[in-house]
Every structure is written in structure tokens, then in C-alpha cells.
Short mmCIF file of C-alpha atoms and ligand atoms in Angstrom, two decimals:
data_model
loop_
_atom_site.label_atom_id
_atom_site.label_comp_id
_atom_site.label_asym_id
_atom_site.label_seq_id
_atom_site.Cartn_x
_atom_site.Cartn_y
_atom_site.Cartn_z
CA LEU A 155 148.25 103.62 83.70
CA HIS A 156 146.59 100.79 84.02
CA SER A 157 147.15 96.53 86.72
CA ASN A 158 148.02 95.12 82.95
CA LEU A 159 151.40 97.15 82.30
CA SER A 160 154.92 96.25 83.47
CA ALA A 161 157.06 97.12 85.74
CA SER A 162 159.17 99.21 83.02
CA GLU A 163 155.96 100.04 81.34
CA ARG A 164 154.84 101.50 84.29
CA LEU A 165 158.14 103.92 85.63
CA ALA A 166 158.17 104.77 81.47
CA GLU A 167 155.13 106.11 81.62
CA TRP A 168 155.32 107.63 84.91
CA ALA A 169 158.53 109.39 83.64
CA ARG A 170 156.99 110.76 81.30
CA VAL A 171 153.49 112.11 83.37
CA ARG A 172 156.35 113.99 85.65
CA SER A 173 158.63 116.05 83.57
CA GLY A 174 155.41 116.65 82.21
CA GLU A 175 155.63 115.31 78.68
CA ALA A 176 151.88 112.85 78.97
CA ALA A 177 149.26 116.37 79.24
CA ILE A 178 146.85 113.77 80.17
CA VAL A 179 147.02 110.32 82.39
CA LEU A 180 144.59 108.02 81.71
CA GLY A 181 143.59 105.68 84.28
CA ALA A 182 141.52 102.92 86.01
CA ARG A 183 141.84 102.82 89.81
CA SER A 184 145.21 103.49 90.85
CA ALA A 185 145.90 106.56 88.23
CA VAL A 186 145.49 108.29 90.87
CA PHE A 187 148.11 107.98 92.01
CA ALA A 188 149.93 109.28 89.34
CA PRO A 189 153.54 111.90 89.58
CA LEU A 190 150.95 114.98 88.10
CA THR A 191 152.23 118.39 89.36
CA ASN A 192 150.71 120.57 88.17
CA LEU A 193 146.67 119.24 87.92
CA GLY A 194 143.79 121.00 86.17
CA LEU A 195 140.86 119.10 86.28
CA VAL A 196 140.40 115.46 87.19
CA VAL A 197 136.89 112.96 85.66
CA ILE A 198 136.22 110.22 87.79
CA ASP A 199 134.05 109.36 84.47
CA GLU A 200 131.50 106.11 86.12
CA GLU A 201 131.75 107.48 89.75
CA HIS A 202 129.23 104.98 90.70
CA GLU A 203 131.89 102.54 90.22
CA GLY A 204 132.01 99.90 93.48
CA ALA A 205 135.28 98.73 91.66
CA TYR A 206 137.26 102.49 92.38
CA LYS A 207 136.51 100.94 95.64
CA GLN A 208 139.60 98.23 96.40
CA GLU A 209 138.92 95.31 97.89
CA THR A 210 142.67 94.35 99.37
CA SER A 211 145.10 96.87 100.94
CA PRO A 212 144.97 99.21 101.23
CA ARG A 213 141.50 99.42 101.13
CA TYR A 214 141.22 102.45 99.34
CA HIS A 215 138.14 103.74 97.22
CA ALA A 216 140.02 105.86 93.81
CA LEU A 217 136.77 108.35 94.13
CA HIS A 218 138.12 109.97 97.93
CA VAL A 219 141.42 110.13 96.58
CA ALA A 220 140.37 111.42 93.22
CA ILE A 221 138.56 113.83 94.74
CA GLN A 222 141.26 114.57 97.90
CA LEU A 223 143.86 115.14 94.70
CA ALA A 224 141.67 117.33 93.44
CA LYS A 225 141.48 119.51 96.64
CA LEU A 226 144.55 119.37 97.84
CA HIS A 227 145.50 120.38 93.62
CA GLY A 228 142.87 123.82 93.54
CA CYS A 229 140.83 122.65 90.65
CA PRO A 230 137.95 121.26 89.35
CA TRP A 231 136.88 117.38 90.22
CA VAL A 232 133.62 116.38 87.11
CA GLN A 233 132.04 112.93 88.75
CA GLY A 234 130.49 111.39 85.81
CA SER A 235 126.58 108.89 85.40
CA ALA A 236 124.03 107.76 84.24
CA THR A 237 122.43 106.37 87.23
CA PRO A 238 125.11 108.15 90.80
CA SER A 239 125.37 106.99 93.53
CA LEU A 240 123.68 108.42 96.14
CA GLU A 241 126.15 109.87 97.86
CA ALA A 242 126.79 112.48 94.27
CA TRP A 243 123.36 112.05 94.21
CA SER A 244 123.14 114.24 97.98
CA ALA A 245 126.27 116.12 97.31
CA ALA A 246 124.36 117.54 94.07
CA GLU A 247 121.89 118.42 95.87
CA GLU A 248 123.81 120.19 99.21
CA GLY A 249 124.93 122.37 96.16
CA GLU A 250 121.69 123.82 94.77
CA GLU A 251 121.12 124.44 98.30
CA GLY A 252 124.25 126.38 98.33
CA ARG A 253 126.19 124.16 101.12
CA GLU A 254 129.63 123.42 99.97
CA GLY A 255 129.08 120.07 97.53
CA LEU A 256 128.23 119.26 94.01
CA THR A 257 127.48 121.72 91.06
CA LEU A 258 124.69 118.85 88.96
CA LEU A 259 124.74 119.49 84.85
CA SER A 260 122.85 117.29 82.94
CA LEU A 261 123.07 116.35 79.58
CA PRO A 262 118.77 115.06 78.99
CA ARG A 263 119.83 113.74 75.57
CA ARG A 264 121.33 110.61 74.18
CA THR A 265 124.50 109.71 72.53
CA ALA A 266 123.34 110.85 68.51
CA ASP A 267 119.89 111.89 69.44
CA ALA A 268 118.68 109.11 69.47
CA LYS A 269 115.60 107.26 71.20
CA LEU A 270 115.36 105.97 74.46
CA PRO A 271 114.17 102.26 74.21
CA GLU A 272 110.32 101.47 75.40
CA VAL A 273 111.22 98.85 78.40
CA PHE A 274 108.91 96.71 79.98
CA ILE A 275 107.91 94.64 82.74
CA GLU A 276 107.40 90.82 82.57
CA ASP A 277 106.23 89.46 85.90
CA LEU A 278 107.68 85.85 86.38
CA THR A 279 104.68 85.37 89.23
CA ALA A 280 102.38 85.65 87.13
CA GLY A 281 103.89 82.61 84.48
CA TYR A 282 104.82 81.11 87.03
CA ARG A 283 100.89 80.77 88.44
CA LEU A 284 99.46 80.55 84.47
CA GLY A 285 101.77 76.25 85.09
CA SER A 286 105.21 76.21 84.32
CA PRO A 287 106.99 79.07 82.52
CA GLY A 288 109.17 78.89 79.98
CA LEU A 289 113.02 80.53 80.04
CA PHE A 290 110.94 83.42 78.27
CA SER A 291 107.42 85.02 78.79
CA ALA A 292 105.83 85.59 76.65
CA ASN A 293 106.26 88.48 74.68
CA LEU A 294 109.72 88.66 75.39
CA HIS A 295 110.04 85.20 72.93
CA ASP A 296 107.64 87.56 69.87
CA ALA A 297 109.44 89.65 70.79
CA ILE A 298 112.98 87.83 69.94
CA GLU A 299 111.46 86.00 66.81
CA GLU A 300 110.20 90.09 65.64
CA THR A 301 113.54 91.01 65.91
CA LEU A 302 114.90 88.05 64.78
CA ASP A 303 113.73 87.85 61.30
CA ARG A 304 114.31 91.78 60.59
CA LYS A 305 117.66 90.46 60.99
CA GLU A 306 118.20 92.91 64.28
CA GLN A 307 120.70 92.12 67.63
CA ILE A 308 119.64 91.43 71.23
CA ILE A 309 121.57 90.95 73.79
CA LEU A 310 120.13 88.58 76.52
CA PHE A 311 121.86 88.82 80.01
CA LEU A 312 121.66 87.03 83.26
CA ASN A 313 123.42 88.35 85.66
CA ARG A 314 125.18 84.30 86.82
CA ARG A 315 127.72 82.48 85.21
CA ALA A 316 127.86 78.72 85.50
CA TYR A 317 124.95 76.51 83.78
CA ALA A 318 123.42 76.27 86.96
CA PRO A 319 124.07 77.98 90.50
CA PHE A 320 124.36 74.47 92.27
CA VAL A 321 123.65 70.78 92.63
CA ILE A 322 120.77 69.74 94.61
CA CYS A 323 119.76 66.11 95.80
CA ARG A 324 116.49 65.16 94.34
CA ASP A 325 116.33 62.52 97.91
CA CYS A 326 116.86 64.92 100.37
CA GLY A 327 117.68 67.88 99.68
CA HIS A 328 122.69 67.95 99.90
CA ARG A 329 123.40 70.87 97.98
CA THR A 330 126.85 70.26 97.05
CA MET A 331 128.77 72.33 99.25
CA CYS A 332 132.45 73.73 98.90
CA PRO A 333 135.37 72.06 100.95
CA ASN A 334 136.68 75.69 101.86
CA CYS A 335 133.30 77.98 102.22
CA SER A 336 130.23 78.46 102.92
CA VAL A 337 129.18 78.40 99.16
CA ALA A 338 127.11 76.17 96.93
CA LEU A 339 129.34 74.68 94.88
CA SER A 340 127.74 75.88 90.61
CA TYR A 341 127.59 73.10 88.01
CA HIS A 342 129.91 74.15 84.64
CA ARG A 343 127.69 71.96 81.79
CA ARG A 344 130.93 72.68 79.21
CA ALA A 345 133.80 72.27 81.25
CA ASP A 346 132.00 68.98 83.22
CA ARG A 347 132.68 70.66 86.78
CA LEU A 348 131.95 71.73 90.10
CA ARG A 349 132.56 75.59 91.31
CA CYS A 350 133.39 77.63 93.69
CA HIS A 351 133.56 81.05 92.31
CA GLN A 352 134.36 82.48 95.95
CA CYS A 353 137.28 80.66 96.11
CA GLY A 354 138.39 78.60 92.89
CA HIS A 355 137.61 74.86 94.52
CA HIS A 356 136.37 72.55 91.33
CA GLU A 357 135.80 68.96 91.70
CA ALA A 358 134.39 66.35 88.85
CA PRO A 359 130.51 66.10 88.98
CA SER A 360 129.84 62.91 91.88
CA PRO A 361 127.40 60.74 90.38
CA GLU A 362 126.10 59.39 94.60
CA CYS A 363 124.92 62.24 97.23
CA PRO A 364 127.22 62.45 99.98
CA ASN A 365 124.37 62.94 102.59
CA CYS A 366 121.65 59.74 101.40
CA ASN A 367 123.88 57.31 99.04
CA GLY A 368 121.28 58.59 96.13
CA LEU A 369 122.12 58.48 92.77
CA ARG A 370 119.71 61.55 91.99
CA LEU A 371 122.13 64.35 92.08
CA ALA A 372 120.62 67.81 89.47
CA PRO A 373 122.07 70.79 88.38
CA PHE A 374 120.17 73.61 89.73
CA GLY A 375 118.20 77.40 88.42
CA VAL A 376 119.72 78.90 85.74
CA GLY A 377 122.45 80.08 84.32
CA ALA A 378 124.64 82.28 81.82
CA GLU A 379 125.45 78.77 80.45
CA LYS A 380 122.17 77.90 80.48
CA VAL A 381 120.07 79.98 78.94
CA GLU A 382 122.41 79.96 76.24
CA ASP A 383 121.36 75.90 75.75
CA ILE A 384 118.31 76.68 75.85
CA VAL A 385 118.60 79.69 73.11
CA ARG A 386 119.90 77.53 71.33
CA GLU A 387 117.28 74.63 71.09
CA THR A 388 114.80 77.30 70.80
CA PHE A 389 115.79 79.71 68.34
CA PRO A 390 117.52 76.67 66.29
CA THR A 391 118.43 78.79 63.15
CA SER A 392 119.67 81.71 65.07
CA ARG A 393 123.89 82.60 65.42
CA VAL A 394 124.19 82.34 69.45
CA ALA A 395 127.53 83.80 70.98
CA ARG A 396 128.34 83.75 75.16
CA LEU A 397 130.28 85.75 77.65
CA ASP A 398 130.83 85.75 80.56
CA ARG A 399 134.26 85.54 83.19
CA ASP A 400 135.28 82.09 81.58
CA VAL A 401 134.26 83.12 78.43
CA ALA A 402 136.99 85.60 78.40
CA SER A 403 139.91 83.70 80.77
CA ARG A 404 140.67 82.18 77.34
CA LYS A 405 142.87 84.75 75.99
CA GLY A 406 142.09 86.37 72.61
CA ALA A 407 138.35 85.26 72.94
CA LEU A 408 136.60 89.11 74.65
CA GLU A 409 137.41 90.45 71.41
CA GLU A 410 136.47 87.25 69.44
CA VAL A 411 133.47 87.17 70.23
CA LEU A 412 132.69 90.94 70.27
CA SER A 413 133.86 91.23 66.89
CA ALA A 414 131.33 88.69 65.62
CA PHE A 415 129.32 90.08 67.19
CA ARG A 416 129.91 93.42 66.37
CA THR A 417 130.12 92.54 61.99
CA GLY A 418 126.85 90.98 62.54
CA ALA A 419 127.93 86.94 62.54
CA ILE A 420 126.44 86.46 66.00
CA ASP A 421 122.60 86.89 66.19
CA ILE A 422 121.46 87.59 69.98
CA LEU A 423 124.52 87.69 72.77
CA VAL A 424 123.47 85.44 75.57
CA GLY A 425 126.58 87.62 78.74
CA THR A 426 126.54 88.28 83.22
CA GLN A 427 127.31 92.02 83.87
CA MET A 428 129.64 91.67 80.93
CA VAL A 429 128.12 92.45 78.21
CA ALA A 430 126.32 94.94 80.58
CA LYS A 431 128.65 97.92 79.68
CA GLY A 432 129.96 100.15 77.71
CA LEU A 433 128.92 98.10 74.70
CA ASP A 434 128.00 100.22 71.68
CA PHE A 435 126.52 97.95 68.59
CA PRO A 436 124.16 100.19 66.88
CA ASN A 437 122.07 96.57 65.38
CA VAL A 438 120.90 95.59 68.58
CA THR A 439 117.09 96.79 69.43
CA LEU A 440 116.59 94.31 71.71
CA VAL A 441 116.52 93.47 75.68
CA GLY A 442 116.19 90.59 77.22
CA VAL A 443 117.09 90.44 81.30
CA ILE A 444 115.99 86.86 82.24
CA ALA A 445 115.99 87.79 85.98
CA ALA A 446 116.20 91.58 87.63
CA ASP A 447 116.21 89.74 91.15
CA ILE A 448 119.13 87.95 91.49
CA SER A 449 121.03 91.43 92.49
CA LEU A 450 118.05 92.00 94.19
CA ASN A 451 117.72 89.75 97.09
CA LEU A 452 121.61 89.86 98.34
CA PRO A 453 121.52 90.66 101.74
CA ASP A 454 123.67 93.69 101.11
CA PHE A 455 122.22 97.05 101.44
CA ARG A 456 123.52 98.45 98.04
CA ALA A 457 121.89 96.10 96.44
CA SER A 458 118.65 97.12 95.20
CA GLU A 459 120.85 100.40 94.06
CA ARG A 460 123.19 98.01 92.05
CA THR A 461 120.36 96.40 90.41
CA PHE A 462 119.00 100.59 89.59
CA GLN A 463 122.29 100.61 88.48
CA LEU A 464 123.78 97.63 86.12
CA LEU A 465 119.15 97.12 84.76
CA SER A 466 120.03 101.41 83.29
CA GLN A 467 122.85 100.04 81.26
CA VAL A 468 121.84 97.16 80.23
CA ALA A 469 119.12 98.68 79.03
CA GLY A 470 120.45 101.22 77.68
CA ARG A 471 122.64 98.85 74.88
CA ALA A 472 119.82 98.31 73.31
CA GLY A 473 119.20 100.77 70.00
CA ARG A 474 121.02 103.42 70.16
CA GLY A 475 121.12 103.14 66.46
CA GLN A 476 118.75 105.13 64.56
CA ARG A 477 116.34 101.76 64.39
CA PRO A 478 114.39 102.02 68.29
CA GLY A 479 114.91 99.29 70.35
CA ARG A 480 112.38 97.58 73.45
CA VAL A 481 113.87 96.40 77.11
CA PHE A 482 112.01 93.10 78.20
CA ILE A 483 112.61 93.55 82.11
CA GLN A 484 111.91 89.60 83.34
CA THR A 485 111.43 89.51 87.18
CA PHE A 486 109.34 87.85 90.29
CA ASN A 487 109.29 91.67 92.06
CA PRO A 488 107.51 94.45 89.03
CA LYS A 489 106.73 97.10 91.96
CA HIS A 490 109.78 96.99 93.64
CA ALA A 491 111.58 100.91 93.00
CA SER A 492 114.87 99.57 91.34
CA ILE A 493 112.90 98.07 88.11
CA VAL A 494 110.43 100.31 88.21
CA CYS A 495 112.16 103.11 88.66
CA ALA A 496 115.28 101.34 85.89
CA ALA A 497 111.96 100.34 83.03
CA ALA A 498 111.09 104.52 83.41
CA HIS A 499 114.47 105.28 83.06
CA ASP A 500 114.11 107.83 85.77
CA PRO A 501 117.15 107.72 87.82
CA ALA A 502 116.36 111.15 89.21
CA GLY A 503 113.04 109.29 91.27
CA PHE A 504 114.44 105.90 92.14
CA LEU A 505 117.42 108.14 94.25
CA ASP A 506 114.61 109.92 96.48
CA LYS A 507 113.74 106.85 97.04
CA LEU A 508 116.58 105.24 97.94
CA ARG A 509 117.12 108.26 99.81
CA LYS A 510 114.19 107.37 102.24
CA GLU A 511 114.82 103.81 102.24
CA ARG A 512 118.75 104.04 103.47
CA LYS A 513 117.55 107.37 106.17
CA ASP A 514 115.50 105.02 107.66
CA ALA A 515 117.91 102.59 108.47
CA GLY A 516 121.25 105.02 108.80
CA TYR A 517 122.85 104.09 105.63
CA PRO A 518 125.68 106.30 103.47
CA PRO A 519 125.11 109.46 103.33
CA PHE A 520 122.75 109.79 106.35
CA ARG A 521 125.91 107.67 108.14
CA ARG A 522 129.36 106.96 107.17
CA LEU A 523 129.93 102.44 108.08
CA ILE A 524 133.08 100.19 109.07
CA ASN A 525 133.23 97.38 108.84
CA VAL A 526 135.19 95.30 110.74
CA VAL A 527 136.36 91.83 109.01
CA LEU A 528 138.11 89.13 111.84
CA SER A 529 138.08 85.57 109.61
CA GLY A 530 140.49 82.74 110.97
CA GLU A 531 140.81 78.53 111.27
CA ASN A 532 139.82 78.54 114.00
CA ARG A 533 136.36 79.46 114.50
CA PRO A 534 135.88 79.69 118.28
CA ALA A 535 139.07 82.35 118.31
CA VAL A 536 137.28 83.89 115.70
CA VAL A 537 134.44 84.27 117.79
CA ALA A 538 136.85 85.54 120.79
CA ALA A 539 138.52 88.02 118.77
CA ALA A 540 135.29 89.72 117.66
CA THR A 541 133.87 90.17 121.14
CA GLU A 542 137.03 91.58 122.28
CA ALA A 543 137.27 93.92 118.71
CA ALA A 544 133.60 94.36 119.94
CA ALA A 545 134.22 95.35 124.12
CA ARG A 546 137.55 97.88 122.88
CA LEU A 547 135.40 99.20 120.41
CA LYS A 548 131.89 100.66 121.77
CA PRO A 549 133.23 103.48 124.23
CA VAL A 550 134.17 104.72 120.61
CA ALA A 551 131.73 104.76 118.24
CA ALA A 552 127.60 105.54 119.43
CA ALA A 553 125.90 102.81 117.06
CA LEU A 554 127.36 99.31 116.66
CA LEU A 555 125.94 96.39 115.94
CA GLY A 556 127.09 92.50 115.90
CA PRO A 557 129.33 91.34 116.26
CA ALA A 558 127.65 88.69 114.33
CA ASP A 559 129.32 86.10 111.18
CA CYS A 560 129.04 87.54 108.19
CA VAL A 561 127.39 86.08 104.78
CA LEU A 562 129.73 84.44 103.84
CA GLU A 563 130.75 82.24 106.99
CA ARG A 564 133.42 80.83 105.45
CA VAL A 565 136.59 82.09 102.86
CA GLN A 566 138.97 79.58 101.88
CA ASN A 567 139.08 77.60 105.22
CA ARG A 568 138.65 80.99 107.58
CA TRP A 569 136.01 80.96 109.46
CA ARG A 570 135.00 85.25 109.82
CA ARG A 571 132.89 87.24 111.79
CA HIS A 572 131.95 90.81 111.47
CA ILE A 573 131.13 93.88 113.55
CA ILE A 574 129.31 97.19 111.85
CA LEU A 575 129.98 100.98 113.55
CA LYS A 576 127.77 103.30 112.52
CA LEU A 577 128.97 106.47 112.59
CA PRO A 578 128.50 109.75 111.83
CA PRO A 579 128.06 111.30 108.02
CA ASP A 580 131.88 113.69 109.19
CA ALA A 581 133.03 111.37 111.04
CA ASN A 582 136.59 110.74 111.65
CA PRO A 583 137.26 107.41 111.94
CA ALA A 584 140.87 107.42 113.43
CA PRO A 585 139.83 107.16 116.82
CA ILE A 586 137.40 103.36 115.55
CA GLY A 587 140.89 102.33 114.61
CA LYS A 588 143.27 103.76 117.28
CA ALA A 589 140.80 101.52 119.66
CA LEU A 590 142.10 98.21 117.88
CA LEU A 591 145.78 99.42 118.81
CA GLY A 592 147.71 96.95 119.92
CA PHE A 593 144.94 93.91 118.96
CA ALA A 594 146.65 91.64 117.08
CA PRO A 595 144.48 88.02 119.11
CA LYS A 596 147.25 84.92 117.55
CA GLY A 597 145.89 83.38 114.18
CA VAL A 598 143.77 86.14 113.50
CA GLN A 599 143.18 88.81 110.69
CA VAL A 600 141.33 91.24 112.21
CA VAL A 601 140.27 94.58 108.92
CA VAL A 602 139.14 97.75 109.17
CA ASP A 603 137.19 98.75 106.19
CA VAL A 604 136.70 102.08 105.93
CA ASP A 605 133.83 102.81 104.03
CA PRO A 606 132.84 100.14 102.91
CA TYR A 607 132.02 98.97 98.94
CA SER A 608 130.58 95.48 99.38
CA MET A 609 129.48 93.83 103.55
CA MET A 610 128.92 90.54 102.45
ZN1 LIG B 842 121.30 63.39 99.53
ZN1 LIG B 843 134.93 77.77 98.15
#
């Protein structure tokens, strides 16, 4: 069961489940609502995945629903992950200490007994101190050449699409912004368009700065498209392809690229998150992370956890076959726990550090969070509504942060403010909802996100 089924296909699948003809239901998020009557086991693979949280109404977390479902049916559930969430890890420790929780089952060996790749951290600050750095550290550059010589394959990862994340005026510093969002427009060179990654707005790049009328506008920073170009220039005889949402939006392109990579028609695959997960190509012996800091620097309490997971996943693409793999992680934060622990293949060490960080700052699983987001086209109305919402919530929430502007202050012409509530870990969120019952400010949408995954 998945969202690409048509309504009639979905109905047919539901009927097969309901009649008992299908004994196993396999699916994405919404599969937890399959009409099973005799449930015996629930397996939640990649349990740490943020995609299990639905970000539109109804805002449910499929993992929480699946666990509740298993409890209702009195059957066991399995949460699988190579990089478990802190929530799962803590529950496993509770279980070990004899309290209600999870039982930890470890799989210490890699599939097919392959060895874990050797991971090298490349300190970009050192490169910058030495003068103008290229896109690759000297070590990564040499490793790419060696790997190409051996006719083995390479994945280069950068978690940012487009050619450049913004366009800047070299005279006055003005950034070209989206007219609908508080977000800079990215430059897409193949399409020669500026695009907003929040609302999809796009426009032709202007030769003239709207602020100072100067003519020295230039793309700034590096995205996957630019990495692809630089790889082609630096290793001109190599066969290169890119895989990201821009490429994959063309029907059939995803399958084309993956099949070309599988058959060895491509030497170097450049890509975003799409190349980090699940790819199993035994001839890939080198993975290069161009900049590990992109996800690390996001102002979100899950940034370090997501970065650790992403780096661990992408590192896991190297050396899956007989030949050993190598991974180079380029970073400006070579001592950060997300990077050090990913390089050491040490999720337990990372989770210990993360636990302390979350405990000190009062974040899950030590507190239950509720993010109340208010948005509307009229900013004063949003500000007033947020103030009133906070006044209603104060008596029922022990700890309340805000109201404050969201990190994404404006999206699709709507101004956004939010209030963060921190409750005890097992708190019932119902009183929060009750406090806002009947609260319907004119022209302002109020969203109550219990256990938010993203707080941007
Ligand atoms: Zn300017
Ligand atoms: Zn926009």
C-alpha cells in the first residue's frame, strides 16, 4: 500500500487484506491503516526516518500509530535501524533495566559479511588556511583518481540541489529572495532559472541587481549541479551522472541513472539524499561527502541526529561487495560528535552524547514537544493571534517558549509565528487542544503539531 496507487487499486488491495487473502501488508506510512483483523507482527523498518511523520493534517507519526496498533492487537513489534532514534535507544535501555520498553537485538555483522568502510575526516578549515581550496581535499582528489584507475565506482554526496544556493550582488551584497517566502532563490544552471525550494516559485535570472542596479550578480555556494560540473572538469575522462530531485522529476530518469550505474556505464554518481539511502552497488568502493555541514547547521534540535544518520547511511554505500570501501567526509566541524561518531561507525557513542545534549536542553525523549504554528497573509493579525494563543496556553503548559517568528518566517505569502510547549515526557496533550478550542482568529490558520519532527 502506497500513495501512488489509484483509488480503485487501493480498494482492491484493501479488499485482499480484509478478506485475509494477503497475509503480509507491505507499505509506506499509510499502510498502518490497513484493515487487518488478525495482526501478529508489525515491523517498522528504518524506524528513525522522519518521513514516518505526516506534515499535513492529520499530523500523525506512523511509528507511534504502528506501536499503538501492535499494543491493541497484543502482538510484538520490531523497530529496525542501523542508526536508531534517541527515542528508540532510550526505550531499549529502559527495557534492559527491567522497565517497560524495548528489547535490544543487535546485528553486529554487515550483510554478506562485508567489512565496514574506512572513514577519513577531511578538515576543510585546514584547506582554507592553506589558501584557495578546490572542491576536493587533496586526499579525496587522489582517492577519486585511484578508484577510477582501478575501474571501481564512486558516489559523491552533497545534500543540496541546484547549481548554487543563492545569487549575490558583488557590489552591494543583495541576495535575490523569493517574492513569496523569506528564502533566497537557488540558481539552477541547466534550466537557467532561479527557484524557490519552499514554494516552487521560479523566475529568469536578472542581469541587474534590483537593489543597486549593478551588473555583478553571481551565483554563490555549491549545489549538486555545480559538483557535477566540477567533477566533469577535474576528471574529464570519467563518466559522470547526477541524481537528485531535479533529475528524478523526469519520468523514468531515476531508473535510467540507477541502471546505468549498476551496469558500470557510469563511474561517478553525484547526488543528494537520493544517493544516501538504500543503494546497493558492490563496485562502489569510494564515497565522498563534499560538505557534511549543510544539515548540521540547520537551526533545528534534530540537526545533529539527522546529520549523523545521513552520514552513516551514505558511508554505508561504500565497500558493500568483496573489495573494501573508503569514505572521505569533508567538514568545517571535524570534532563534532555527529561526524566523529559516524566516521567511527559508533551509533551508541553518538546516542550517549545526544542524550546528554537533549536532557540538558529539555528536548525529546526527556520532554514532550508541541509546536503551535500560526500563519496568515496579514502579519499584524498573525502576531496578535500568536499573543492571544500564548495567553490561552500559559495556564495549561508548564514551559512555553515564544511566541516567536518561525525560522521560515514567511512561506507562500503567509507570515508564520510559533509557540513551543515543553511537557513532561508522558504528558497527555489533550488539555492543550482544549485550551485552544473555539480559538479561530480571522484569517489566521492555527496548527497544533504534537511531537513535531521539524520545527522550522
Ligand atoms: Zn546590488
Ligand atoms: Zn517561495
